[in-house]
Amino acid sequence: MLDKLKEIEKSALVALQSVKDQAALEAWRVTYLGRSSPVMQVFSGLGGLSKEERPAVGQAANKVKMALEAAFAERTEAVKAAMLARSLEEEQLDVTLPGRGIRVGRLHPSTQQLRRVIDIFAETGFQVYTSREVETDEENFQALNFPPHHPAREMQDTLYIDAGDRGENPLLLRTHTSPGQIHTMREASSKNPENPPPIRVVLPGMCFRSEQITARSEVQFNQVEGLAVGEKITFADLKGTLSDFARRMFGQKVRTRFRASYFPFTEPSAEMDVECFVCGGAGCQVCKQSGWLEILGCGMVHPVVLENGGYDPRRYTGYAFGMGPERQLMLRYKINDIRYFWGNDMRFLEQF
Ligand code: DAH
Protein backbone atom coordinates (compact mmCIF):
# COMPACT_ATOMS: atom_id res chain seq x y z
CA MET A 1 0.00 0.00 0.00
CA LEU A 2 2.83 2.38 0.86
CA ASP A 3 4.46 1.62 -2.45
CA LYS A 4 1.20 2.32 -4.19
CA LEU A 5 1.04 5.76 -2.49
CA LYS A 6 4.58 6.52 -3.72
CA GLU A 7 3.44 5.56 -7.18
CA ILE A 8 0.36 7.83 -6.93
CA GLU A 9 2.49 10.79 -5.83
CA LYS A 10 5.03 10.27 -8.54
CA SER A 11 2.59 10.03 -11.42
CA ALA A 12 0.60 13.04 -10.14
CA LEU A 13 3.76 15.18 -9.99
CA VAL A 14 4.83 14.06 -13.43
CA ALA A 15 1.40 14.96 -14.82
CA LEU A 16 1.61 18.37 -13.12
CA GLN A 17 4.80 19.14 -15.07
CA SER A 18 2.87 19.39 -18.31
CA VAL A 19 0.09 21.60 -16.92
CA LYS A 20 0.37 24.95 -18.76
CA ASP A 21 -2.90 26.81 -18.31
CA GLN A 22 -5.86 27.45 -16.09
CA ALA A 23 -8.05 24.72 -17.63
CA ALA A 24 -5.35 22.06 -17.31
CA LEU A 25 -4.77 23.09 -13.70
CA GLU A 26 -8.41 22.54 -12.89
CA ALA A 27 -8.48 19.17 -14.68
CA TRP A 28 -5.38 18.07 -12.77
CA ARG A 29 -6.94 19.10 -9.47
CA VAL A 30 -10.04 17.01 -10.14
CA THR A 31 -8.02 14.00 -11.24
CA TYR A 32 -5.42 13.98 -8.48
CA LEU A 33 -7.07 15.68 -5.52
CA GLY A 34 -10.79 15.27 -6.31
CA ARG A 35 -13.14 12.98 -4.46
CA SER A 36 -12.49 9.94 -6.66
CA SER A 37 -8.76 10.58 -7.04
CA PRO A 38 -6.35 7.75 -6.13
CA VAL A 39 -5.20 9.39 -2.82
CA MET A 40 -8.77 9.96 -1.72
CA GLN A 41 -9.58 6.35 -2.55
CA VAL A 42 -6.79 5.31 -0.20
CA PHE A 43 -8.49 7.30 2.55
CA SER A 44 -11.84 5.71 1.90
CA GLY A 45 -10.19 2.26 1.83
CA LEU A 46 -8.58 2.73 5.27
CA GLY A 47 -11.52 1.03 7.00
CA GLY A 48 -10.73 -2.21 5.20
CA LEU A 49 -7.15 -2.35 6.51
CA SER A 50 -5.92 -4.13 9.55
CA LYS A 51 -5.50 -2.22 12.81
CA GLU A 52 -1.69 -2.42 12.54
CA GLU A 53 -1.56 -1.20 8.96
CA ARG A 54 -4.08 1.63 9.30
CA PRO A 55 -2.05 4.40 11.07
CA ALA A 56 1.01 4.11 8.83
CA VAL A 57 -1.04 4.11 5.64
CA GLY A 58 -3.22 6.96 6.91
CA GLN A 59 -0.18 9.05 7.75
CA ALA A 60 1.50 8.32 4.44
CA ALA A 61 -1.67 9.15 2.49
CA ASN A 62 -1.93 12.42 4.36
CA LYS A 63 1.65 13.29 3.50
CA VAL A 64 1.05 12.54 -0.18
CA LYS A 65 -2.12 14.62 -0.17
CA MET A 66 -0.30 17.59 1.41
CA ALA A 67 2.61 17.23 -0.98
CA LEU A 68 0.22 17.26 -3.94
CA GLU A 69 -1.62 20.31 -2.58
CA ALA A 70 1.64 22.19 -2.12
CA ALA A 71 2.80 21.25 -5.61
CA PHE A 72 -0.55 22.35 -7.00
CA ALA A 73 -0.34 25.76 -5.30
CA GLU A 74 3.17 26.27 -6.57
CA ARG A 75 2.18 25.30 -10.10
CA THR A 76 -0.80 27.63 -10.00
CA GLU A 77 1.51 30.57 -9.23
CA ALA A 78 3.89 29.53 -11.98
CA VAL A 79 1.10 29.25 -14.55
CA LYS A 80 -0.21 32.72 -13.61
CA ALA A 81 3.23 34.26 -13.90
CA ALA A 82 3.80 32.57 -17.24
CA MET A 83 0.44 33.80 -18.56
CA LEU A 84 1.21 37.39 -17.54
CA ALA A 85 4.64 37.18 -19.13
CA ARG A 86 3.11 35.81 -22.31
CA SER A 87 0.43 38.47 -22.54
CA LEU A 88 2.99 41.22 -21.93
CA GLU A 89 5.08 39.75 -24.70
CA GLU A 90 2.20 39.32 -27.12
CA GLU A 91 0.17 42.45 -26.40
CA GLN A 92 3.11 44.79 -25.89
CA LEU A 93 1.22 46.27 -22.97
CA ASP A 94 3.35 47.59 -20.17
CA VAL A 95 0.99 48.26 -17.30
CA THR A 96 3.77 49.95 -15.35
CA LEU A 97 4.07 52.83 -17.86
CA PRO A 98 2.50 56.10 -16.67
CA GLY A 99 -0.85 56.83 -18.35
CA ARG A 100 -1.38 59.40 -21.07
CA GLY A 101 -2.54 62.73 -19.65
CA ILE A 102 -5.87 64.17 -20.77
CA ARG A 103 -5.39 67.40 -22.69
CA VAL A 104 -7.11 70.14 -20.74
CA GLY A 105 -8.68 72.90 -22.78
CA ARG A 106 -8.96 76.52 -21.80
CA LEU A 107 -11.09 79.54 -22.48
CA HIS A 108 -10.44 81.62 -25.58
CA PRO A 109 -8.46 84.78 -24.73
CA SER A 110 -11.44 86.96 -25.70
CA THR A 111 -13.70 85.03 -23.35
CA GLN A 112 -11.13 85.38 -20.58
CA GLN A 113 -10.98 89.15 -21.11
CA LEU A 114 -14.79 89.43 -21.38
CA ARG A 115 -15.01 87.71 -18.01
CA ARG A 116 -12.43 90.02 -16.44
CA VAL A 117 -14.46 93.03 -17.59
CA ILE A 118 -17.73 91.52 -16.42
CA ASP A 119 -16.26 90.55 -13.03
CA ILE A 120 -15.24 94.14 -12.37
CA PHE A 121 -18.64 95.56 -13.26
CA ALA A 122 -20.39 92.82 -11.30
CA GLU A 123 -18.44 93.86 -8.20
CA THR A 124 -19.53 97.43 -8.89
CA GLY A 125 -23.19 96.39 -8.89
CA PHE A 126 -23.99 95.82 -12.57
CA GLN A 127 -26.07 92.90 -13.79
CA VAL A 128 -25.08 90.93 -16.88
CA TYR A 129 -27.62 90.86 -19.68
CA THR A 130 -27.18 89.00 -22.94
CA SER A 131 -28.88 90.39 -25.96
CA ARG A 132 -29.48 88.95 -29.43
CA GLU A 133 -26.99 89.01 -32.32
CA VAL A 134 -29.62 89.33 -35.05
CA GLU A 135 -31.34 92.71 -34.87
CA THR A 136 -33.69 94.91 -36.80
CA ASP A 137 -32.55 98.21 -38.27
CA GLU A 138 -34.98 99.83 -35.84
CA GLU A 139 -33.19 98.49 -32.75
CA ASN A 140 -29.62 98.58 -34.05
CA PHE A 141 -29.89 102.12 -35.45
CA GLN A 142 -33.18 104.02 -35.42
CA ALA A 143 -34.05 103.68 -31.74
CA LEU A 144 -30.45 104.68 -31.00
CA ASN A 145 -31.02 107.95 -32.83
CA PHE A 146 -29.48 106.97 -36.18
CA PRO A 147 -32.32 107.88 -38.61
CA PRO A 148 -32.39 106.03 -41.99
CA HIS A 149 -29.64 107.38 -44.26
CA HIS A 150 -27.94 109.18 -41.35
CA PRO A 151 -24.23 109.63 -42.13
CA ALA A 152 -23.21 108.22 -38.73
CA ARG A 153 -24.23 104.80 -40.05
CA GLU A 154 -21.16 104.89 -42.23
CA MET A 155 -18.99 104.29 -39.17
CA GLN A 156 -20.57 100.83 -38.97
CA ASP A 157 -20.57 98.97 -42.30
CA THR A 158 -23.46 96.61 -41.90
CA LEU A 159 -24.13 92.97 -42.82
CA TYR A 160 -27.80 92.69 -43.80
CA ILE A 161 -29.84 89.51 -43.76
CA ASP A 162 -31.88 88.61 -46.80
CA ALA A 163 -35.37 88.40 -45.29
CA GLY A 164 -37.63 89.76 -48.00
CA ASP A 165 -38.60 93.39 -48.35
CA ARG A 166 -38.93 94.91 -44.89
CA GLY A 167 -38.82 98.52 -46.14
CA GLU A 168 -36.85 100.80 -43.82
CA ASN A 169 -36.50 98.05 -41.22
CA PRO A 170 -34.28 95.27 -42.62
CA LEU A 171 -32.83 92.48 -40.51
CA LEU A 172 -29.12 92.70 -39.83
CA LEU A 173 -26.31 91.36 -37.68
CA ARG A 174 -25.76 93.79 -34.85
CA THR A 175 -22.90 96.16 -35.57
CA HIS A 176 -22.46 97.01 -31.90
CA THR A 177 -23.88 95.92 -28.54
CA SER A 178 -25.74 99.23 -28.12
CA PRO A 179 -29.15 97.85 -29.27
CA GLY A 180 -28.99 95.86 -26.01
CA GLN A 181 -29.62 99.22 -24.32
CA ILE A 182 -32.97 99.45 -26.10
CA HIS A 183 -33.93 95.86 -25.24
CA THR A 184 -33.01 96.31 -21.58
CA MET A 185 -34.92 99.56 -21.21
CA ARG A 186 -37.99 98.31 -23.08
CA GLU A 187 -38.11 95.11 -21.07
CA ALA A 188 -37.82 96.96 -17.75
CA SER A 189 -40.21 99.80 -18.65
CA SER A 190 -42.88 97.49 -20.10
CA LYS A 191 -43.28 95.85 -16.68
CA ASN A 192 -43.99 99.18 -15.03
CA PRO A 193 -44.59 101.92 -17.64
CA GLU A 194 -45.57 104.58 -15.11
CA ASN A 195 -42.60 104.03 -12.89
CA PRO A 196 -39.82 102.16 -14.70
CA PRO A 197 -37.10 100.81 -12.41
CA PRO A 198 -33.48 101.98 -12.43
CA ILE A 199 -31.08 99.96 -14.58
CA ARG A 200 -27.44 99.01 -14.22
CA VAL A 201 -26.36 96.38 -16.75
CA VAL A 202 -23.42 95.25 -18.82
CA LEU A 203 -24.10 93.56 -22.16
CA PRO A 204 -21.26 91.44 -23.53
CA GLY A 205 -21.24 89.79 -26.94
CA MET A 206 -20.22 89.43 -30.54
CA CYS A 207 -20.73 92.17 -33.11
CA PHE A 208 -20.41 91.98 -36.88
CA ARG A 209 -19.37 94.44 -39.57
CA SER A 210 -18.84 94.22 -43.28
CA GLU A 211 -15.15 95.05 -43.09
CA GLN A 212 -12.23 94.32 -45.32
CA ILE A 213 -10.30 91.89 -43.08
CA THR A 214 -6.90 93.35 -42.25
CA ALA A 215 -4.49 93.37 -39.31
CA ARG A 216 -6.62 96.15 -37.80
CA SER A 217 -10.19 95.17 -38.66
CA GLU A 218 -12.22 91.98 -38.55
CA VAL A 219 -15.79 91.11 -39.54
CA GLN A 220 -16.50 89.97 -36.00
CA PHE A 221 -15.37 91.15 -32.60
CA ASN A 222 -16.69 91.36 -29.05
CA GLN A 223 -17.93 94.40 -27.22
CA VAL A 224 -19.07 95.04 -23.69
CA GLU A 225 -21.80 97.64 -23.47
CA GLY A 226 -22.75 99.31 -20.20
CA LEU A 227 -25.92 101.16 -19.29
CA ALA A 228 -27.03 102.91 -16.13
CA VAL A 229 -30.41 104.67 -16.01
CA GLY A 230 -32.07 106.28 -13.04
CA GLU A 231 -32.93 109.56 -11.42
CA LYS A 232 -30.15 112.12 -10.90
CA ILE A 233 -27.45 110.14 -12.67
CA THR A 234 -24.77 112.59 -13.81
CA PHE A 235 -21.61 112.73 -15.85
CA ALA A 236 -19.74 112.55 -12.54
CA ASP A 237 -21.19 109.05 -12.00
CA LEU A 238 -20.00 108.07 -15.48
CA LYS A 239 -16.49 109.37 -14.82
CA GLY A 240 -16.28 107.82 -11.38
CA THR A 241 -17.48 104.40 -12.49
CA LEU A 242 -15.27 104.22 -15.57
CA SER A 243 -12.18 105.54 -13.79
CA ASP A 244 -12.72 102.91 -11.11
CA PHE A 245 -13.03 100.28 -13.83
CA ALA A 246 -9.75 101.44 -15.41
CA ARG A 247 -7.94 101.23 -12.08
CA ARG A 248 -9.26 97.74 -11.36
CA MET A 249 -8.43 96.55 -14.86
CA PHE A 250 -5.11 98.26 -15.53
CA GLY A 251 -3.72 99.01 -12.05
CA GLN A 252 -4.53 101.31 -9.17
CA LYS A 253 -2.10 104.01 -10.28
CA VAL A 254 -3.34 104.32 -13.86
CA ARG A 255 -4.45 107.80 -14.92
CA THR A 256 -7.44 108.40 -17.19
CA ARG A 257 -8.68 111.22 -19.37
CA PHE A 258 -11.91 111.90 -21.21
CA ARG A 259 -11.97 113.54 -24.65
CA ALA A 260 -15.08 114.96 -26.27
CA SER A 261 -16.43 112.78 -29.07
CA TYR A 262 -19.57 112.06 -31.03
CA PHE A 263 -22.07 109.19 -30.96
CA PRO A 264 -25.71 109.64 -32.05
CA PHE A 265 -27.05 107.87 -28.93
CA THR A 266 -25.18 109.89 -26.30
CA GLU A 267 -25.01 113.61 -25.55
CA PRO A 268 -22.49 114.69 -24.50
CA SER A 269 -20.23 111.91 -25.80
CA ALA A 270 -16.64 111.12 -24.87
CA GLU A 271 -13.82 108.70 -25.38
CA MET A 272 -11.82 107.51 -22.41
CA ASP A 273 -8.07 107.06 -22.57
CA VAL A 274 -5.88 105.34 -20.01
CA GLU A 275 -2.27 106.25 -19.49
CA CYS A 276 -0.22 103.87 -21.64
CA PHE A 277 0.47 100.84 -19.48
CA VAL A 278 3.29 99.74 -21.74
CA CYS A 279 5.51 102.84 -21.31
CA GLY A 280 3.82 104.46 -18.31
CA GLY A 281 2.98 107.56 -20.34
CA ALA A 282 6.47 108.33 -21.63
CA GLY A 283 5.57 107.51 -25.24
CA CYS A 284 6.17 104.28 -27.15
CA GLN A 285 5.13 102.38 -30.27
CA VAL A 286 1.96 100.99 -28.70
CA CYS A 287 0.59 104.44 -27.77
CA LYS A 288 2.10 105.98 -30.91
CA GLN A 289 4.24 108.28 -28.72
CA SER A 290 1.13 109.94 -27.24
CA GLY A 291 1.37 108.35 -23.78
CA TRP A 292 -2.37 107.50 -23.91
CA LEU A 293 -4.47 104.55 -25.09
CA GLU A 294 -8.10 104.92 -26.11
CA ILE A 295 -10.13 102.12 -24.55
CA LEU A 296 -13.81 103.01 -24.77
CA GLY A 297 -16.58 105.30 -25.98
CA CYS A 298 -19.15 106.69 -23.57
CA GLY A 299 -21.60 109.45 -22.83
CA MET A 300 -24.88 110.49 -21.28
CA VAL A 301 -27.79 108.59 -22.80
CA HIS A 302 -29.48 110.82 -25.41
CA PRO A 303 -33.01 111.94 -24.39
CA VAL A 304 -34.40 110.42 -27.63
CA VAL A 305 -32.90 107.06 -26.70
CA LEU A 306 -34.37 107.19 -23.17
CA GLU A 307 -37.73 108.01 -24.70
CA ASN A 308 -37.44 105.11 -27.17
CA GLY A 309 -36.69 102.80 -24.26
CA GLY A 310 -39.80 103.90 -22.35
CA TYR A 311 -38.01 106.20 -19.88
CA ASP A 312 -39.20 109.80 -19.55
CA PRO A 313 -36.11 111.98 -20.16
CA ARG A 314 -37.57 114.75 -17.99
CA ARG A 315 -37.35 112.44 -15.03
CA TYR A 316 -34.55 110.00 -15.87
CA THR A 317 -30.96 110.38 -16.97
CA GLY A 318 -28.34 107.77 -17.66
CA TYR A 319 -24.92 107.00 -19.01
CA ALA A 320 -23.67 104.36 -21.41
CA PHE A 321 -20.33 103.05 -22.58
CA GLY A 322 -18.93 100.51 -25.01
CA MET A 323 -15.53 98.82 -25.10
CA GLY A 324 -13.73 96.07 -27.01
CA PRO A 325 -12.06 93.21 -25.13
CA GLU A 326 -9.95 92.22 -28.16
CA ARG A 327 -8.63 95.76 -28.37
CA GLN A 328 -7.73 95.66 -24.68
CA LEU A 329 -5.86 92.39 -25.18
CA MET A 330 -4.04 93.78 -28.22
CA LEU A 331 -2.85 96.76 -26.22
CA ARG A 332 -2.00 94.71 -23.15
CA TYR A 333 -0.01 92.00 -24.96
CA LYS A 334 1.18 94.04 -27.97
CA ILE A 335 -0.75 91.78 -30.36
CA ASN A 336 -0.27 93.46 -33.71
CA ASP A 337 -2.82 91.57 -35.79
CA ILE A 338 -6.50 91.21 -34.87
CA ARG A 339 -6.84 88.20 -37.22
CA TYR A 340 -5.14 86.00 -34.63
CA PHE A 341 -8.32 86.01 -32.53
CA TRP A 342 -10.42 84.04 -35.01
CA GLY A 343 -7.61 82.29 -36.89
CA ASN A 344 -7.74 79.17 -34.69
CA ASP A 345 -3.96 78.97 -34.57
CA MET A 346 -3.02 76.95 -31.50
CA ARG A 347 0.38 78.64 -31.32
CA PHE A 348 -1.46 81.88 -30.58
CA LEU A 349 -4.27 80.52 -28.41
CA GLU A 350 -1.98 78.43 -26.20
CA GLN A 351 -0.22 81.53 -24.95
CA PHE A 352 -3.26 82.59 -22.92
N1 DAH B 1 -21.54 101.49 -30.02
C1 DAH B 1 -20.30 102.22 -30.19
C2 DAH B 1 -19.48 101.55 -31.29
O1 DAH B 1 -19.61 100.40 -31.50
C3 DAH B 1 -19.52 102.20 -28.90
C4 DAH B 1 -20.15 103.05 -27.87
C5 DAH B 1 -19.82 104.38 -27.75
C6 DAH B 1 -21.11 102.53 -27.03
C7 DAH B 1 -20.40 105.20 -26.79
C8 DAH B 1 -21.70 103.33 -26.06
C9 DAH B 1 -21.34 104.67 -25.97
O2 DAH B 1 -22.65 102.88 -25.22
O3 DAH B 1 -21.93 105.44 -25.03
O4 DAH B 1 -18.70 102.22 -31.91
mmCIF file of N, CA, C and O and ligand atoms in Angstrom, residues 144 146 155-156 175-179 181 207 209 221 223-227 238 261-271 296-301 319-323, ligand 1:
data_model
loop_
_atom_site.group_PDB
_atom_site.id
_atom_site.type_symbol
_atom_site.label_atom_id
_atom_site.label_comp_id
_atom_site.label_asym_id
_atom_site.label_seq_id
_atom_site.Cartn_x
_atom_site.Cartn_y
_atom_site.Cartn_z
ATOM 1 N N LEU A 144 -31.655 104.099 -31.592
ATOM 2 C CA LEU A 144 -30.450 104.685 -30.997
ATOM 3 C C LEU A 144 -30.125 106.039 -31.638
ATOM 4 O O LEU A 144 -28.996 106.527 -31.573
ATOM 5 N N PHE A 146 -30.065 106.908 -34.832
ATOM 6 C CA PHE A 146 -29.481 106.974 -36.178
ATOM 7 C C PHE A 146 -30.680 106.876 -37.129
ATOM 8 O O PHE A 146 -31.167 105.769 -37.385
ATOM 9 N N MET A 155 -20.034 104.774 -40.079
ATOM 10 C CA MET A 155 -18.992 104.294 -39.166
ATOM 11 C C MET A 155 -19.137 102.786 -38.940
ATOM 12 O O MET A 155 -18.247 102.138 -38.442
ATOM 13 N N GLN A 156 -20.309 102.237 -39.278
ATOM 14 C CA GLN A 156 -20.574 100.833 -38.967
ATOM 15 C C GLN A 156 -21.091 100.101 -40.198
ATOM 16 O O GLN A 156 -22.291 99.917 -40.367
ATOM 17 N N THR A 175 -24.214 95.573 -35.296
ATOM 18 C CA THR A 175 -22.902 96.157 -35.573
ATOM 19 C C THR A 175 -22.224 96.613 -34.296
ATOM 20 O O THR A 175 -21.055 96.964 -34.293
ATOM 21 N N HIS A 176 -22.983 96.637 -33.212
ATOM 22 C CA HIS A 176 -22.461 97.008 -31.896
ATOM 23 C C HIS A 176 -23.412 96.441 -30.842
ATOM 24 O O HIS A 176 -24.483 95.927 -31.185
ATOM 25 N N THR A 177 -23.005 96.469 -29.583
ATOM 26 C CA THR A 177 -23.883 95.919 -28.539
ATOM 27 C C THR A 177 -24.903 96.948 -28.062
ATOM 28 O O THR A 177 -25.773 96.631 -27.246
ATOM 29 N N SER A 178 -24.839 98.174 -28.604
ATOM 30 C CA SER A 178 -25.739 99.232 -28.121
ATOM 31 C C SER A 178 -27.238 98.929 -28.241
ATOM 32 O O SER A 178 -28.010 99.382 -27.388
ATOM 33 N N PRO A 179 -27.706 98.153 -29.264
ATOM 34 C CA PRO A 179 -29.151 97.846 -29.267
ATOM 35 C C PRO A 179 -29.595 97.106 -28.004
ATOM 36 O O PRO A 179 -30.780 97.148 -27.651
ATOM 37 N N GLN A 181 -29.084 98.156 -25.185
ATOM 38 C CA GLN A 181 -29.623 99.222 -24.320
ATOM 39 C C GLN A 181 -31.129 99.345 -24.512
ATOM 40 O O GLN A 181 -31.883 99.489 -23.548
ATOM 41 N N CYS A 207 -20.180 91.206 -32.157
ATOM 42 C CA CYS A 207 -20.727 92.168 -33.108
ATOM 43 C C CYS A 207 -20.134 91.873 -34.481
ATOM 44 O O CYS A 207 -19.095 91.219 -34.575
ATOM 45 N N ARG A 209 -19.381 93.334 -38.607
ATOM 46 C CA ARG A 209 -19.374 94.438 -39.573
ATOM 47 C C ARG A 209 -18.808 93.975 -40.894
ATOM 48 O O ARG A 209 -17.961 93.085 -40.935
ATOM 49 N N PHE A 221 -16.155 90.755 -33.761
ATOM 50 C CA PHE A 221 -15.374 91.150 -32.595
ATOM 51 C C PHE A 221 -16.344 91.265 -31.425
ATOM 52 O O PHE A 221 -17.557 91.389 -31.626
ATOM 53 N N GLN A 223 -17.829 93.125 -27.921
ATOM 54 C CA GLN A 223 -17.934 94.396 -27.215
ATOM 55 C C GLN A 223 -18.551 94.123 -25.853
ATOM 56 O O GLN A 223 -19.240 93.115 -25.665
ATOM 57 N N VAL A 224 -18.289 95.032 -24.931
ATOM 58 C CA VAL A 224 -19.069 95.039 -23.690
ATOM 59 C C VAL A 224 -19.706 96.418 -23.598
ATOM 60 O O VAL A 224 -19.016 97.437 -23.599
ATOM 61 N N GLU A 225 -21.024 96.413 -23.585
ATOM 62 C CA GLU A 225 -21.797 97.638 -23.468
ATOM 63 C C GLU A 225 -22.148 97.828 -22.006
ATOM 64 O O GLU A 225 -22.322 96.847 -21.268
ATOM 65 N N GLY A 226 -22.273 99.066 -21.568
ATOM 66 C CA GLY A 226 -22.755 99.310 -20.203
ATOM 67 C C GLY A 226 -23.867 100.329 -20.248
ATOM 68 O O GLY A 226 -23.878 101.204 -21.124
ATOM 69 N N LEU A 227 -24.810 100.199 -19.338
ATOM 70 C CA LEU A 227 -25.920 101.163 -19.292
ATOM 71 C C LEU A 227 -26.371 101.341 -17.845
ATOM 72 O O LEU A 227 -26.611 100.363 -17.130
ATOM 73 N N LEU A 238 -20.661 108.723 -14.338
ATOM 74 C CA LEU A 238 -20.002 108.071 -15.475
ATOM 75 C C LEU A 238 -18.493 108.084 -15.284
ATOM 76 O O LEU A 238 -17.820 107.037 -15.372
ATOM 77 N N SER A 261 -16.288 113.572 -27.858
ATOM 78 C CA SER A 261 -16.426 112.781 -29.069
ATOM 79 C C SER A 261 -17.851 112.893 -29.574
ATOM 80 O O SER A 261 -18.620 113.728 -29.077
ATOM 81 N N TYR A 262 -18.189 112.031 -30.537
ATOM 82 C CA TYR A 262 -19.571 112.056 -31.026
ATOM 83 C C TYR A 262 -20.116 110.643 -31.225
ATOM 84 O O TYR A 262 -19.477 109.792 -31.856
ATOM 85 N N PHE A 263 -21.269 110.368 -30.642
ATOM 86 C CA PHE A 263 -22.071 109.186 -30.959
ATOM 87 C C PHE A 263 -23.514 109.665 -31.016
ATOM 88 O O PHE A 263 -23.911 110.505 -30.208
ATOM 89 N N PRO A 264 -24.324 109.147 -31.934
ATOM 90 C CA PRO A 264 -25.705 109.640 -32.050
ATOM 91 C C PRO A 264 -26.540 109.378 -30.799
ATOM 92 O O PRO A 264 -27.477 110.117 -30.513
ATOM 93 N N PHE A 265 -26.193 108.300 -30.042
ATOM 94 C CA PHE A 265 -27.053 107.871 -28.931
ATOM 95 C C PHE A 265 -26.622 108.416 -27.581
ATOM 96 O O PHE A 265 -27.212 108.074 -26.558
ATOM 97 N N THR A 266 -25.582 109.258 -27.565
ATOM 98 C CA THR A 266 -25.180 109.888 -26.303
ATOM 99 C C THR A 266 -24.969 111.373 -26.521
ATOM 100 O O THR A 266 -24.567 111.820 -27.593
ATOM 101 N N GLU A 267 -25.219 112.163 -25.491
ATOM 102 C CA GLU A 267 -25.009 113.610 -25.552
ATOM 103 C C GLU A 267 -24.871 114.146 -24.136
ATOM 104 O O GLU A 267 -25.835 114.055 -23.383
ATOM 105 N N PRO A 268 -23.722 114.656 -23.720
ATOM 106 C CA PRO A 268 -22.487 114.688 -24.501
ATOM 107 C C PRO A 268 -21.854 113.299 -24.618
ATOM 108 O O PRO A 268 -22.179 112.408 -23.852
ATOM 109 N N SER A 269 -20.939 113.163 -25.579
ATOM 110 C CA SER A 269 -20.226 111.905 -25.795
ATOM 111 C C SER A 269 -18.739 112.113 -25.514
ATOM 112 O O SER A 269 -18.235 113.237 -25.630
ATOM 113 N N ALA A 270 -18.077 111.025 -25.168
ATOM 114 C CA ALA A 270 -16.643 111.120 -24.872
ATOM 115 C C ALA A 270 -15.937 109.825 -25.216
ATOM 116 O O ALA A 270 -16.579 108.787 -25.402
ATOM 117 N N GLU A 271 -14.628 109.906 -25.312
ATOM 118 C CA GLU A 271 -13.821 108.696 -25.377
ATOM 119 C C GLU A 271 -12.903 108.718 -24.172
ATOM 120 O O GLU A 271 -12.435 109.789 -23.766
ATOM 121 N N LEU A 296 -12.345 103.149 -24.650
ATOM 122 C CA LEU A 296 -13.811 103.011 -24.770
ATOM 123 C C LEU A 296 -14.479 104.317 -25.199
ATOM 124 O O LEU A 296 -13.904 105.392 -25.081
ATOM 125 N N GLY A 297 -15.728 104.156 -25.681
ATOM 126 C CA GLY A 297 -16.581 105.296 -25.976
ATOM 127 C C GLY A 297 -17.676 105.352 -24.921
ATOM 128 O O GLY A 297 -18.068 104.330 -24.372
ATOM 129 N N CYS A 298 -18.152 106.577 -24.635
ATOM 130 C CA CYS A 298 -19.154 106.688 -23.572
ATOM 131 C C CYS A 298 -19.923 107.996 -23.702
ATOM 132 O O CYS A 298 -19.623 108.811 -24.575
ATOM 133 N N GLY A 299 -20.873 108.192 -22.828
ATOM 134 C CA GLY A 299 -21.602 109.455 -22.826
ATOM 135 C C GLY A 299 -22.884 109.342 -22.021
ATOM 136 O O GLY A 299 -23.204 108.282 -21.483
ATOM 137 N N MET A 300 -23.587 110.478 -21.963
ATOM 138 C CA MET A 300 -24.877 110.490 -21.278
ATOM 139 C C MET A 300 -25.940 110.066 -22.290
ATOM 140 O O MET A 300 -25.957 110.562 -23.430
ATOM 141 N N VAL A 301 -26.799 109.133 -21.869
ATOM 142 C CA VAL A 301 -27.792 108.587 -22.800
ATOM 143 C C VAL A 301 -28.643 109.725 -23.379
ATOM 144 O O VAL A 301 -29.168 110.572 -22.642
ATOM 145 N N TYR A 319 -26.153 106.990 -18.203
ATOM 146 C CA TYR A 319 -24.921 107.001 -19.009
ATOM 147 C C TYR A 319 -24.742 105.630 -19.642
ATOM 148 O O TYR A 319 -25.345 104.640 -19.191
ATOM 149 N N ALA A 320 -23.926 105.613 -20.702
ATOM 150 C CA ALA A 320 -23.669 104.356 -21.413
ATOM 151 C C ALA A 320 -22.206 104.341 -21.830
ATOM 152 O O ALA A 320 -21.548 105.388 -21.887
ATOM 153 N N PHE A 321 -21.717 103.150 -22.070
ATOM 154 C CA PHE A 321 -20.334 103.046 -22.576
ATOM 155 C C PHE A 321 -20.207 101.758 -23.383
ATOM 156 O O PHE A 321 -21.033 100.846 -23.250
ATOM 157 N N GLY A 322 -19.190 101.723 -24.232
ATOM 158 C CA GLY A 322 -18.931 100.511 -25.012
ATOM 159 C C GLY A 322 -17.434 100.337 -25.177
ATOM 160 O O GLY A 322 -16.713 101.301 -25.432
ATOM 161 N N MET A 323 -16.983 99.078 -24.989
ATOM 162 C CA MET A 323 -15.534 98.824 -25.101
ATOM 163 C C MET A 323 -15.294 97.487 -25.801
ATOM 164 O O MET A 323 -16.199 96.655 -25.904
HETATM 165 N N1 DAH B 1 -21.544 101.488 -30.018
HETATM 166 C C1 DAH B 1 -20.301 102.216 -30.193
HETATM 167 C C2 DAH B 1 -19.482 101.547 -31.286
HETATM 168 O O1 DAH B 1 -19.613 100.401 -31.505
HETATM 169 C C3 DAH B 1 -19.519 102.204 -28.904
HETATM 170 C C4 DAH B 1 -20.145 103.049 -27.866
HETATM 171 C C5 DAH B 1 -19.824 104.377 -27.752
HETATM 172 C C6 DAH B 1 -21.107 102.534 -27.025
HETATM 173 C C7 DAH B 1 -20.397 105.199 -26.793
HETATM 174 C C8 DAH B 1 -21.702 103.329 -26.059
HETATM 175 C C9 DAH B 1 -21.338 104.668 -25.972
HETATM 176 O O2 DAH B 1 -22.645 102.883 -25.224
HETATM 177 O O3 DAH B 1 -21.926 105.437 -25.031
HETATM 178 O O4 DAH B 1 -18.700 102.220 -31.907
#
